[in-house]
Amino acid sequence: MFLNSTVFSHPHYFLLVGIPGLEKEQFWIAFPFCIMYAIAVLGNTTLLIKKAEPSLHEPMYLFLAMLAFTDLVLSTSTLPKMLPIFWLGSGVIWFLSCLPQLFFIHTFSSVESGMLMAMALDRYIAICCLLQHSSILSVPVVVALESLVPVRGVLLVSPFCFLLRKMPFDQNHVISHSYCEHMAVVKLACGDSRVNVIYDLFVAFIVTGCDMILISVSYTMILWVVMRLSSAEAQLKAFSTCASHVCVILAFCVPALFMFLTYWFGQSIPPHVHIMVANLYQLVPPMLNPIVYGVRTKKLWDSVV
């Protein structure tokens, strides 16, 4: 009985290895990661400060402010813990610290996906239903969307933590990752993990799958409307309006799709490639979002400079 209670219980701590296969190189890899994090914090903090200006209380800027807050939480949930791993070789993370990190990473990844979907909807209405834009996306509607997206993330991700707390683990506490990612932790469980795996697929479909479908439909309809415009200048203006958002979507969705396919179908892909993409997924979009929107959005840029 004592042996079973020792083996079949959650461990007091896990050991994060960082980037498997690049343990020597990750000391230097941490420096560009720090630069990306510093740019992300500075840029997104600036966007949040500027959001208080009355001239920026339009749907797109309200969505952008929520995206900036999400990026701050997402990047801060990972990098401060990565640095001790990369620089000091200290990868110990307590089980009760691992679960909150997992919760924040997956919840705010869901929020980011939802905000990109909401912003795609905003671009669709702005181009295809211009005269009804202010009435369809009024401030109360925008606030409701900004509330529902985090609620969706919390409701979908919370079961991850509850399921993991009930999972039995053996003596292998080594996570082949730089942070507590759900499936990386599930792989250490010695019990039946089918419920965790099925629920992970369900959440991936509900969040990333549905959001990407809605984003694709929005931009397909935008493209259809824009191509029917008689003026080449009007077409160019419409494409320019959407260009920044498309860049941000690609920076977020391509790594997300790569990681999902790698987990389930990419066993031949080297682990360090998978983990490196997973790390960049937490840092590149938060770094690029304020740069892309700041440069492409004239009113926002003018308020900054």
CSV table of N, CA and C in Angstrom, one decimal, residues 22 135 148 168 186 216 237 250 277 279 284:
chain,number,residue,atom,x,y,z
A,22,LEU,N,19.7,20.5,-27.6
A,22,LEU,CA,20.5,21.7,-27.7
A,22,LEU,C,20.8,22.3,-26.3
A,135,SER,N,-23.0,50.2,-36.0
A,135,SER,CA,-24.2,49.6,-35.3
A,135,SER,C,-24.0,48.2,-35.0
A,148,LEU,N,-16.4,37.2,-23.5
A,148,LEU,CA,-16.8,35.8,-23.8
A,148,LEU,C,-15.5,35.0,-24.2
A,168,PRO,N,-2.2,9.5,-12.1
A,168,PRO,CA,-1.0,8.9,-11.4
A,168,PRO,C,0.3,9.0,-12.3
A,186,VAL,N,1.2,15.1,-19.8
A,186,VAL,CA,0.4,13.9,-19.9
A,186,VAL,C,1.3,12.7,-20.2
A,216,SER,N,-10.9,32.1,-41.9
A,216,SER,CA,-10.8,31.8,-43.3
A,216,SER,C,-12.0,32.2,-44.1
A,237,LYS,N,-6.5,49.7,-51.3
A,237,LYS,CA,-6.7,50.2,-50.0
A,237,LYS,C,-7.3,49.1,-49.1
A,250,LEU,N,-0.9,34.7,-39.6
A,250,LEU,CA,0.0,33.7,-40.0
A,250,LEU,C,1.1,33.4,-39.0
A,277,VAL,N,10.2,25.6,-32.0
A,277,VAL,CA,9.0,26.2,-32.6
A,277,VAL,C,8.0,26.6,-31.5
A,279,ASN,N,8.7,27.3,-28.4
A,279,ASN,CA,9.2,28.5,-27.7
A,279,ASN,C,8.9,29.8,-28.5
A,284,VAL,N,7.2,35.1,-30.6
A,284,VAL,CA,7.2,35.8,-31.8
A,284,VAL,C,5.9,36.6,-32.0
